[in-house]
mmCIF file of C-alpha atoms in Angstrom:
data_model
loop_
_atom_site.group_PDB
_atom_site.id
_atom_site.type_symbol
_atom_site.label_atom_id
_atom_site.label_comp_id
_atom_site.label_asym_id
_atom_site.label_seq_id
_atom_site.Cartn_x
_atom_site.Cartn_y
_atom_site.Cartn_z
ATOM 1 C CA UNK A 245 88.314 142.164 -28.396
ATOM 2 C CA UNK A 246 87.871 141.889 -24.633
ATOM 3 C CA UNK A 247 89.313 144.577 -22.399
ATOM 4 C CA UNK A 248 92.870 143.589 -21.449
ATOM 5 C CA UNK A 249 95.893 145.350 -19.994
ATOM 6 C CA UNK A 250 97.997 147.661 -22.199
ATOM 7 C CA UNK A 251 100.865 145.152 -21.937
ATOM 8 C CA UNK A 252 98.735 142.309 -23.287
ATOM 9 C CA UNK A 253 97.259 144.485 -26.001
ATOM 10 C CA UNK A 254 100.759 145.456 -27.161
ATOM 11 C CA UNK A 255 101.699 141.786 -27.253
ATOM 12 C CA UNK A 256 98.699 141.094 -29.501
ATOM 13 C CA UNK A 257 99.772 143.927 -31.784
ATOM 14 C CA UNK A 258 103.282 142.451 -32.094
ATOM 15 C CA UNK A 259 102.435 138.826 -32.809
ATOM 16 C CA UNK A 260 102.515 137.749 -29.177
ATOM 17 C CA UNK A 261 106.206 138.478 -28.623
ATOM 18 C CA UNK A 262 107.063 137.727 -24.991
ATOM 19 C CA UNK A 263 103.533 136.454 -24.295
ATOM 20 C CA UNK A 264 102.559 133.097 -22.767
ATOM 21 C CA UNK A 265 99.187 131.447 -23.410
ATOM 22 C CA UNK A 266 97.977 128.463 -21.364
ATOM 23 C CA UNK A 267 95.206 126.244 -22.754
ATOM 24 C CA UNK A 268 93.034 124.325 -20.288
ATOM 25 C CA UNK A 269 91.287 121.339 -21.873
ATOM 26 C CA UNK A 270 92.096 118.338 -19.723
ATOM 27 C CA UNK A 271 90.412 115.513 -21.642
ATOM 28 C CA UNK A 272 89.270 113.373 -23.171
ATOM 29 C CA UNK A 273 90.573 112.599 -26.657
ATOM 30 C CA UNK A 274 87.650 113.974 -28.657
ATOM 31 C CA UNK A 275 87.353 117.121 -26.558
ATOM 32 C CA UNK A 276 91.070 117.837 -26.836
ATOM 33 C CA UNK A 277 91.031 117.339 -30.597
ATOM 34 C CA UNK A 278 88.023 119.641 -31.006
ATOM 35 C CA UNK A 279 89.928 122.330 -29.128
ATOM 36 C CA UNK A 280 93.015 122.196 -31.333
ATOM 37 C CA UNK A 281 91.643 124.097 -34.393
ATOM 38 C CA UNK A 282 90.544 127.184 -32.405
ATOM 39 C CA UNK A 283 93.895 127.207 -30.614
ATOM 40 C CA UNK A 284 95.652 127.022 -33.985
ATOM 41 C CA UNK A 285 93.668 130.053 -35.149
ATOM 42 C CA UNK A 286 94.906 131.986 -32.121
ATOM 43 C CA UNK A 287 98.454 130.815 -32.748
ATOM 44 C CA UNK A 288 98.303 132.260 -36.268
ATOM 45 C CA UNK A 289 97.526 135.631 -34.712
ATOM 46 C CA UNK A 290 100.256 135.191 -32.086
ATOM 47 C CA UNK A 291 103.104 133.369 -33.861
ATOM 48 C CA UNK A 292 105.721 134.728 -31.434
ATOM 49 C CA UNK A 293 103.885 133.662 -28.265
ATOM 50 C CA UNK A 294 104.640 130.549 -26.215
ATOM 51 C CA UNK A 295 101.689 128.156 -26.021
ATOM 52 C CA UNK A 296 101.275 125.656 -23.182
ATOM 53 C CA UNK A 297 98.494 123.105 -22.679
ATOM 54 C CA UNK A 298 97.346 121.393 -19.481
ATOM 55 C CA UNK A 299 95.769 117.994 -20.113
ATOM 56 C CA UNK A 300 95.274 114.706 -18.311
ATOM 57 C CA UNK A 301 98.369 112.515 -18.207
ATOM 58 C CA UNK A 302 98.264 109.999 -21.042
ATOM 59 C CA UNK A 303 96.873 112.379 -23.646
ATOM 60 C CA UNK A 304 100.153 114.243 -24.226
ATOM 61 C CA UNK A 305 100.753 111.954 -27.198
ATOM 62 C CA UNK A 306 98.013 113.819 -29.084
ATOM 63 C CA UNK A 307 100.018 117.043 -28.956
ATOM 64 C CA UNK A 308 103.547 115.675 -28.920
ATOM 65 C CA UNK A 309 105.630 117.448 -31.570
ATOM 66 C CA UNK A 310 102.622 119.566 -32.554
ATOM 67 C CA UNK A 311 103.985 122.617 -34.390
ATOM 68 C CA UNK A 312 101.695 125.044 -32.542
ATOM 69 C CA UNK A 313 102.065 123.736 -28.970
ATOM 70 C CA UNK A 314 105.351 124.472 -27.226
ATOM 71 C CA UNK A 315 104.782 122.819 -23.855
ATOM 72 C CA UNK A 316 102.367 120.243 -22.449
ATOM 73 C CA UNK A 317 101.764 120.007 -18.710
ATOM 74 C CA UNK A 318 100.265 116.610 -17.791
ATOM 75 C CA UNK A 319 97.816 116.486 -14.905
ATOM 76 C CA UNK A 320 98.411 113.226 -12.953
ATOM 77 C CA UNK A 321 94.728 112.665 -12.258
ATOM 78 C CA UNK A 322 95.009 108.894 -11.644
ATOM 79 C CA UNK A 323 97.717 109.453 -9.045
ATOM 80 C CA UNK A 324 95.587 112.101 -7.372
ATOM 81 C CA UNK A 325 92.522 109.864 -7.325
ATOM 82 C CA UNK A 326 94.498 106.920 -5.931
ATOM 83 C CA UNK A 327 95.995 109.069 -3.177
ATOM 84 C CA UNK A 328 92.607 110.598 -2.326
ATOM 85 C CA UNK A 329 90.936 107.192 -1.918
ATOM 86 C CA UNK A 330 92.208 106.773 1.656
ATOM 87 C CA UNK A 331 93.111 109.216 4.450
ATOM 88 C CA UNK A 332 96.519 107.529 4.541
ATOM 89 C CA UNK A 333 97.156 108.845 1.058
ATOM 90 C CA UNK A 334 96.186 112.447 1.730
ATOM 91 C CA UNK A 335 99.736 113.636 2.594
ATOM 92 C CA UNK A 336 100.890 112.120 -0.698
ATOM 93 C CA UNK A 337 98.013 113.840 -2.506
ATOM 94 C CA UNK A 338 99.058 117.187 -1.057
ATOM 95 C CA UNK A 339 102.575 116.647 -2.358
ATOM 96 C CA UNK A 340 101.278 115.763 -5.835
ATOM 97 C CA UNK A 341 99.082 118.859 -5.935
ATOM 98 C CA UNK A 342 101.824 121.209 -4.738
ATOM 99 C CA UNK A 343 104.315 119.905 -7.309
ATOM 100 C CA UNK A 344 101.783 120.253 -10.096
ATOM 101 C CA UNK A 345 100.811 123.736 -8.920
ATOM 102 C CA UNK A 346 104.473 124.774 -8.946
ATOM 103 C CA UNK A 347 104.881 123.541 -12.518
ATOM 104 C CA UNK A 348 101.809 125.459 -13.687
ATOM 105 C CA UNK A 349 102.972 128.619 -11.909
ATOM 106 C CA UNK A 350 106.460 128.248 -13.416
ATOM 107 C CA UNK A 351 104.979 128.545 -16.900
ATOM 108 C CA UNK A 352 103.997 132.127 -15.913
ATOM 109 C CA UNK A 353 101.009 132.496 -18.222
ATOM 110 C CA UNK A 354 99.730 135.899 -19.280
ATOM 111 C CA UNK A 355 96.466 134.474 -20.628
ATOM 112 C CA UNK A 356 94.545 131.267 -19.908
ATOM 113 C CA UNK A 357 91.806 129.824 -22.104
ATOM 114 C CA UNK A 358 89.565 127.593 -19.993
ATOM 115 C CA UNK A 359 87.769 125.410 -22.528
ATOM 116 C CA UNK A 360 87.083 122.772 -19.856
ATOM 117 C CA UNK A 361 84.964 124.846 -17.520
ATOM 118 C CA UNK A 362 84.942 122.887 -14.255
ATOM 119 C CA UNK A 363 86.299 123.331 -10.736
ATOM 120 C CA UNK A 364 89.585 121.599 -11.466
ATOM 121 C CA UNK A 365 90.380 123.706 -14.525
ATOM 122 C CA UNK A 366 89.305 126.794 -12.588
ATOM 123 C CA UNK A 367 91.882 126.146 -9.889
ATOM 124 C CA UNK A 368 94.556 125.455 -12.498
ATOM 125 C CA UNK A 369 93.799 128.791 -14.134
ATOM 126 C CA UNK A 370 94.106 130.519 -10.775
ATOM 127 C CA UNK A 371 97.405 128.752 -10.041
ATOM 128 C CA UNK A 372 98.789 129.933 -13.385
ATOM 129 C CA UNK A 373 98.919 133.494 -12.117
ATOM 130 C CA UNK A 374 97.506 134.813 -15.403
ATOM 131 C CA UNK A 375 95.873 138.222 -15.115
ATOM 132 C CA UNK A 376 93.432 137.366 -17.910
ATOM 133 C CA UNK A 377 91.575 134.072 -17.501
ATOM 134 C CA UNK A 378 89.002 133.565 -20.230
ATOM 135 C CA UNK A 379 86.161 131.078 -19.772
ATOM 136 C CA UNK A 380 82.411 130.603 -20.081
ATOM 137 C CA UNK A 381 79.324 131.735 -18.239
ATOM 138 C CA UNK A 382 76.090 129.771 -18.114
ATOM 139 C CA UNK A 383 75.668 126.046 -18.704
ATOM 140 C CA UNK A 384 79.059 125.522 -20.377
ATOM 141 C CA UNK A 385 80.768 125.997 -17.008
ATOM 142 C CA UNK A 386 80.008 124.038 -13.859
ATOM 143 C CA UNK A 387 81.145 123.524 -10.277
ATOM 144 C CA UNK A 388 81.621 127.257 -9.796
ATOM 145 C CA UNK A 389 84.204 127.612 -12.557
ATOM 146 C CA UNK A 390 83.011 131.153 -13.306
ATOM 147 C CA UNK A 391 84.398 132.312 -9.957
ATOM 148 C CA UNK A 392 87.909 131.586 -11.252
ATOM 149 C CA UNK A 393 87.743 133.359 -14.623
ATOM 150 C CA UNK A 394 88.161 137.089 -15.190
ATOM 151 C CA UNK A 395 86.397 137.287 -18.577
ATOM 152 C CA UNK A 396 83.455 135.115 -19.653
ATOM 153 C CA UNK A 397 81.792 134.213 -22.925
ATOM 154 C CA UNK A 398 78.057 133.344 -22.905
ATOM 155 C CA UNK A 399 77.474 129.619 -23.397
ATOM 156 C CA UNK A 400 74.770 130.191 -26.011
ATOM 157 C CA UNK A 401 72.369 127.525 -27.229
ATOM 158 C CA UNK A 402 72.778 124.104 -25.611
ATOM 159 C CA UNK A 403 72.890 122.444 -29.037
ATOM 160 C CA UNK A 404 75.767 124.530 -30.355
ATOM 161 C CA UNK A 405 78.413 122.210 -31.867
ATOM 162 C CA UNK A 406 81.385 121.853 -29.552
ATOM 163 C CA UNK A 407 83.888 123.169 -32.082
ATOM 164 C CA UNK A 408 81.703 126.259 -32.606
ATOM 165 C CA UNK A 409 81.546 126.821 -28.854
ATOM 166 C CA UNK A 410 85.323 126.560 -28.642
ATOM 167 C CA UNK A 411 85.584 129.094 -31.449
ATOM 168 C CA UNK A 412 83.449 131.500 -29.397
ATOM 169 C CA UNK A 413 86.253 131.703 -26.855
ATOM 170 C CA UNK A 414 88.988 132.723 -29.297
ATOM 171 C CA UNK A 415 86.633 134.984 -31.262
ATOM 172 C CA UNK A 416 86.350 137.094 -28.110
ATOM 173 C CA UNK A 417 90.049 137.844 -28.585
ATOM 174 C CA UNK A 418 89.384 139.316 -32.015
ATOM 175 C CA UNK A 419 90.235 136.134 -33.940
ATOM 176 C CA UNK A 420 88.305 135.438 -37.154
ATOM 177 C CA UNK A 421 86.666 132.004 -37.315
ATOM 178 C CA UNK A 422 87.711 131.246 -40.870
ATOM 179 C CA UNK A 423 89.416 129.533 -42.414
ATOM 180 C CA UNK A 424 89.281 126.841 -39.731
ATOM 181 C CA UNK A 425 92.534 124.853 -39.825
ATOM 182 C CA UNK A 426 92.771 121.094 -39.456
ATOM 183 C CA UNK A 427 94.232 119.437 -36.390
ATOM 184 C CA UNK A 428 97.839 119.857 -37.546
ATOM 185 C CA UNK A 429 98.810 116.621 -35.822
ATOM 186 C CA UNK A 430 102.394 115.426 -36.153
ATOM 187 C CA UNK A 431 102.465 111.652 -36.715
ATOM 188 C CA UNK A 432 105.433 109.593 -35.473
ATOM 189 C CA UNK A 433 107.299 107.827 -38.274
ATOM 190 C CA UNK A 434 107.093 104.579 -36.294
ATOM 191 C CA UNK A 435 103.309 104.698 -36.558
ATOM 192 C CA UNK A 436 103.452 105.070 -40.320
ATOM 193 C CA UNK A 437 105.831 102.135 -40.708
ATOM 194 C CA UNK A 438 103.592 99.799 -38.707
ATOM 195 C CA UNK A 439 100.484 101.015 -40.557
ATOM 196 C CA UNK A 440 102.169 100.248 -43.879
ATOM 197 C CA UNK A 441 102.780 96.678 -42.731
ATOM 198 C CA UNK A 442 99.172 96.240 -41.596
ATOM 199 C CA UNK A 443 97.624 97.392 -44.889
ATOM 200 C CA UNK A 444 100.209 95.770 -47.150
ATOM 201 C CA UNK A 445 97.707 93.214 -48.508
ATOM 202 C CA UNK A 446 94.779 95.647 -48.773
ATOM 203 C CA UNK A 447 93.819 97.557 -51.918
ATOM 204 C CA UNK A 448 94.562 101.265 -52.167
ATOM 205 C CA UNK A 449 91.027 102.189 -51.118
ATOM 206 C CA UNK A 450 89.755 100.736 -47.842
ATOM 207 C CA UNK A 451 87.643 101.739 -44.858
ATOM 208 C CA UNK A 452 88.362 101.631 -41.143
ATOM 209 C CA UNK A 453 85.822 100.624 -38.510
ATOM 210 C CA UNK A 454 86.306 101.411 -34.826
ATOM 211 C CA UNK A 455 83.385 99.679 -33.065
ATOM 212 C CA UNK A 456 84.444 100.229 -29.458
ATOM 213 C CA UNK A 457 83.734 102.893 -26.882
ATOM 214 C CA UNK A 458 85.255 103.519 -23.472
ATOM 215 C CA UNK A 459 83.968 101.503 -20.518
ATOM 216 C CA UNK A 460 82.421 104.652 -19.031
ATOM 217 C CA UNK A 461 80.488 105.317 -22.251
ATOM 218 C CA UNK A 462 79.166 101.818 -23.005
ATOM 219 C CA UNK A 463 75.787 103.197 -24.082
ATOM 220 C CA UNK A 464 77.418 104.972 -27.044
ATOM 221 C CA UNK A 465 78.443 101.701 -28.731
ATOM 222 C CA UNK A 466 76.472 101.290 -31.993
ATOM 223 C CA UNK A 467 74.680 97.936 -32.443
ATOM 224 C CA UNK A 468 76.760 95.407 -34.376
ATOM 225 C CA UNK A 469 74.039 94.853 -36.996
ATOM 226 C CA UNK A 470 74.025 98.550 -37.939
ATOM 227 C CA UNK A 471 77.793 98.605 -38.294
ATOM 228 C CA UNK A 472 77.579 95.403 -40.340
ATOM 229 C CA UNK A 473 75.084 97.048 -42.713
ATOM 230 C CA UNK A 474 77.520 99.906 -43.318
ATOM 231 C CA UNK A 475 80.421 97.497 -43.823
ATOM 232 C CA UNK A 476 78.401 95.396 -46.286
ATOM 233 C CA UNK A 477 77.557 98.495 -48.300
ATOM 234 C CA UNK A 478 81.195 99.533 -48.354
ATOM 235 C CA UNK A 479 82.031 96.034 -49.625
ATOM 236 C CA UNK A 480 79.509 96.476 -52.449
ATOM 237 C CA UNK A 481 81.376 99.655 -53.389
ATOM 238 C CA UNK A 482 84.627 97.685 -53.521
ATOM 239 C CA UNK A 483 86.040 98.826 -50.172
ATOM 240 C CA UNK A 484 87.156 96.206 -47.654
ATOM 241 C CA UNK A 485 86.879 97.282 -44.018
ATOM 242 C CA UNK A 486 89.676 96.935 -41.500
ATOM 243 C CA UNK A 487 88.378 96.706 -37.914
ATOM 244 C CA UNK A 488 90.733 98.466 -35.496
ATOM 245 C CA UNK A 489 90.942 98.080 -31.733
ATOM 246 C CA UNK A 490 93.083 98.906 -28.740
ATOM 247 C CA UNK A 491 93.572 97.603 -25.197
ATOM 248 C CA UNK A 492 90.431 95.965 -23.790
ATOM 249 C CA UNK A 493 88.525 96.267 -27.081
ATOM 250 C CA UNK A 494 89.214 92.925 -28.771
ATOM 251 C CA UNK A 495 85.799 91.423 -27.945
ATOM 252 C CA UNK A 496 83.989 94.365 -29.559
ATOM 253 C CA UNK A 497 86.223 94.135 -32.613
ATOM 254 C CA UNK A 498 85.649 90.396 -33.047
ATOM 255 C CA UNK A 499 81.906 90.909 -32.637
ATOM 256 C CA UNK A 500 81.957 93.484 -35.437
ATOM 257 C CA UNK A 501 83.975 91.205 -37.727
ATOM 258 C CA UNK A 502 81.627 88.278 -37.088
ATOM 259 C CA UNK A 503 78.553 90.409 -37.824
ATOM 260 C CA UNK A 504 80.083 91.700 -41.058
ATOM 261 C CA UNK A 505 81.076 88.190 -42.170
ATOM 262 C CA UNK A 506 83.552 88.257 -45.072
ATOM 263 C CA UNK A 507 83.331 92.033 -45.605
ATOM 264 C CA UNK A 508 85.564 92.941 -42.634
ATOM 265 C CA UNK A 509 89.094 92.075 -41.549
ATOM 266 C CA UNK A 510 90.386 92.136 -37.978
ATOM 267 C CA UNK A 511 93.445 94.334 -37.535
ATOM 268 C CA UNK A 512 96.128 93.596 -34.957
ATOM 269 C CA UNK A 513 95.944 95.726 -31.798
ATOM 270 C CA UNK A 514 96.932 99.293 -32.602
ATOM 271 C CA UNK A 515 98.502 102.073 -30.582
ATOM 272 C CA UNK A 516 97.333 105.648 -31.023
ATOM 273 C CA UNK A 517 100.190 106.580 -33.412
ATOM 274 C CA UNK A 518 99.464 103.516 -35.561
ATOM 275 C CA UNK A 519 95.731 104.259 -35.567
ATOM 276 C CA UNK A 520 96.462 107.809 -36.704
ATOM 277 C CA UNK A 521 98.688 106.525 -39.502
ATOM 278 C CA UNK A 522 96.005 104.049 -40.620
ATOM 279 C CA UNK A 523 93.443 106.859 -40.680
ATOM 280 C CA UNK A 524 95.847 108.906 -42.777
ATOM 281 C CA UNK A 525 95.699 106.168 -45.434
ATOM 282 C CA UNK A 526 92.000 105.255 -45.192
ATOM 283 C CA UNK A 527 89.288 106.275 -47.633
ATOM 284 C CA UNK A 528 86.611 106.465 -44.942
ATOM 285 C CA UNK A 529 86.259 105.998 -41.174
ATOM 286 C CA UNK A 530 83.224 104.422 -39.461
ATOM 287 C CA UNK A 531 82.474 104.575 -35.727
ATOM 288 C CA UNK A 532 80.177 105.833 -33.030
ATOM 289 C CA UNK A 533 80.596 109.138 -31.209
ATOM 290 C CA UNK A 534 84.138 108.451 -29.998
ATOM 291 C CA UNK A 535 87.585 109.934 -29.640
ATOM 292 C CA UNK A 536 88.936 107.996 -32.659
ATOM 293 C CA UNK A 537 86.142 109.523 -34.758
ATOM 294 C CA UNK A 538 87.386 113.000 -33.857
ATOM 295 C CA UNK A 539 90.937 111.844 -34.573
ATOM 296 C CA UNK A 540 89.769 110.966 -38.092
ATOM 297 C CA UNK A 541 88.285 114.460 -38.392
ATOM 298 C CA UNK A 542 91.560 116.005 -37.252
ATOM 299 C CA UNK A 543 93.302 114.069 -40.026
ATOM 300 C CA UNK A 544 90.702 115.138 -42.631
ATOM 301 C CA UNK A 545 89.417 111.607 -43.250
ATOM 302 C CA UNK A 546 85.742 111.333 -44.328
ATOM 303 C CA UNK A 547 83.671 110.098 -41.377
ATOM 304 C CA UNK A 548 80.487 108.058 -41.007
ATOM 305 C CA UNK A 549 79.339 108.404 -37.388
ATOM 306 C CA UNK A 550 76.479 106.640 -35.559
ATOM 307 C CA UNK A 551 74.665 108.497 -32.781
ATOM 308 C CA UNK A 552 72.074 107.279 -30.316
ATOM 309 C CA UNK A 553 72.327 108.609 -26.764
ATOM 310 C CA UNK A 554 74.533 111.586 -27.655
ATOM 311 C CA UNK A 555 73.484 114.663 -29.598
ATOM 312 C CA UNK A 556 74.611 114.500 -33.261
ATOM 313 C CA UNK A 557 74.679 118.298 -33.470
ATOM 314 C CA UNK A 558 76.662 119.083 -30.317
ATOM 315 C CA UNK A 559 79.088 116.253 -31.058
ATOM 316 C CA UNK A 560 79.070 116.377 -34.842
ATOM 317 C CA UNK A 561 82.189 115.642 -36.888
ATOM 318 C CA UNK A 562 84.201 118.604 -38.142
ATOM 319 C CA UNK A 563 86.924 119.439 -40.613
ATOM 320 C CA UNK A 564 86.170 116.582 -43.038
ATOM 321 C CA UNK A 565 83.284 115.292 -45.184
ATOM 322 C CA UNK A 566 80.863 113.428 -42.926
ATOM 323 C CA UNK A 567 77.481 111.813 -42.530
ATOM 324 C CA UNK A 568 75.766 111.283 -39.197
ATOM 325 C CA UNK A 569 73.318 108.418 -38.682
ATOM 326 C CA UNK A 570 70.872 108.957 -35.830
ATOM 327 C CA UNK A 571 67.224 108.150 -34.991
ATOM 328 C CA UNK A 572 65.251 110.404 -37.372
ATOM 329 C CA UNK A 573 62.382 110.986 -34.940
ATOM 330 C CA UNK A 574 64.578 111.652 -31.907
ATOM 331 C CA UNK A 575 64.195 115.048 -30.257
ATOM 332 C CA UNK A 576 67.595 115.948 -28.850
ATOM 333 C CA UNK A 577 67.840 118.624 -26.168
ATOM 334 C CA UNK A 578 71.578 119.172 -25.710
ATOM 335 C CA UNK A 579 71.117 118.105 -22.067
ATOM 336 C CA UNK A 580 73.224 114.980 -21.529
ATOM 337 C CA UNK A 581 71.124 113.393 -18.785
ATOM 338 C CA UNK A 582 67.985 113.602 -20.905
ATOM 339 C CA UNK A 583 69.493 112.585 -24.245
ATOM 340 C CA UNK A 584 71.332 109.571 -22.829
ATOM 341 C CA UNK A 585 68.164 107.910 -21.590
ATOM 342 C CA UNK A 586 67.512 106.828 -25.181
ATOM 343 C CA UNK A 587 69.697 104.436 -27.134
ATOM 344 C CA UNK A 588 69.820 103.654 -30.833
ATOM 345 C CA UNK A 589 66.114 102.818 -31.193
ATOM 346 C CA UNK A 590 64.847 103.992 -34.558
ATOM 347 C CA UNK A 591 68.082 103.444 -36.461
ATOM 348 C CA UNK A 592 67.811 101.074 -39.422
ATOM 349 C CA UNK A 593 70.165 99.314 -41.803
ATOM 350 C CA UNK A 594 68.692 101.360 -44.655
ATOM 351 C CA UNK A 595 69.804 104.585 -42.979
ATOM 352 C CA UNK A 596 73.314 103.193 -42.614
ATOM 353 C CA UNK A 597 73.490 102.074 -46.249
ATOM 354 C CA UNK A 598 72.171 105.394 -47.531
ATOM 355 C CA UNK A 599 74.742 107.313 -45.494
ATOM 356 C CA UNK A 600 77.549 105.208 -46.987
ATOM 357 C CA UNK A 601 76.315 105.925 -50.520
ATOM 358 C CA UNK A 602 76.066 109.660 -49.888
ATOM 359 C CA UNK A 603 79.441 109.973 -48.198
ATOM 360 C CA UNK A 604 81.288 108.014 -50.869
ATOM 361 C CA UNK A 605 79.602 110.066 -53.591
ATOM 362 C CA UNK A 606 80.718 113.267 -51.862
ATOM 363 C CA UNK A 607 84.287 112.211 -51.186
ATOM 364 C CA UNK A 608 85.175 110.075 -54.219
ATOM 365 C CA UNK A 609 86.162 113.088 -56.323
ATOM 366 C CA UNK A 610 88.422 114.471 -53.609
ATOM 367 C CA UNK A 611 92.199 114.239 -53.548
ATOM 368 C CA UNK A 612 93.945 110.884 -53.145
ATOM 369 C CA UNK A 613 94.317 110.036 -49.456
ATOM 370 C CA UNK A 614 97.342 108.542 -47.806
ATOM 371 C CA UNK A 615 100.919 107.970 -48.865
ATOM 372 C CA UNK A 616 101.665 105.811 -51.866
ATOM 373 C CA UNK A 617 102.807 102.280 -51.203
#
């Protein structure tokens, strides 16, 4: 365990009684979800501690009612960016920052875990007032983040899976890596009710396909013909595929349905709670390297993930049976700017079909998924 004050060491010895831990992982969905299991491991060691989490406003829903997170502190990044766009907004920006800083300081953290590793998270850690601020050295931190942390963990190999790298941080506190818990997400009942209505006409076993990516990550969207090959194979195995989508994603969803012909069904637009409840019921989840894919992992749903411009090792699924489909001759480096120059060239329909066969064979003997209808 790292060298900490006698007060903090006593708190560790007594289950964290009177101790406050602040987690810094601001976004986005997949990164937050991959941080949850290591934080849950720490919570098991410190059941009496109070755990807070700073994250970008809008993502609080991921941790709402989570049994291991006591407080979420949303960072109003969009408001900050809007205010910073013009000198006329700078006084407003200062007010936003000061109010947020006061809220972070009010939490009165004893320990911060900076999983994010940039300038913004560094300042937030400093504002927390915590005497122990744990972060990374090397390539996992940027923008001078290491100047804000008091204890640092080496970043290690660039191709280390993200969940493993997150585990490095809590392992420094004397926390064993195993057994790694699932995401422990608490699903709203309203999401389950809507999901039940959506799948009412589907058989017990079905797959979900999420073909979309965020506008900023357009290059990560798998080609429609590859997704269609996977959907067709699922159909041959007797699994219909429900294509899910959210705001601004309808065109991608309709493209996927058209490419898959009669093997896929277009779902109505789904909110995050409804998507989570659908995943809870699904036999298998298909997508690219996206936040919803990591949501499926957090809910222990078998995952088939397509990779092109992002590293399938660094960003690999976790916590559930999975198969990754990526160009077999591609040499990934773990350096984003280099890896993202290449797309999905080299991926074939045969690779997609084979991955479906293997994943279904691995997961078919597992426990029944989803609530009964």
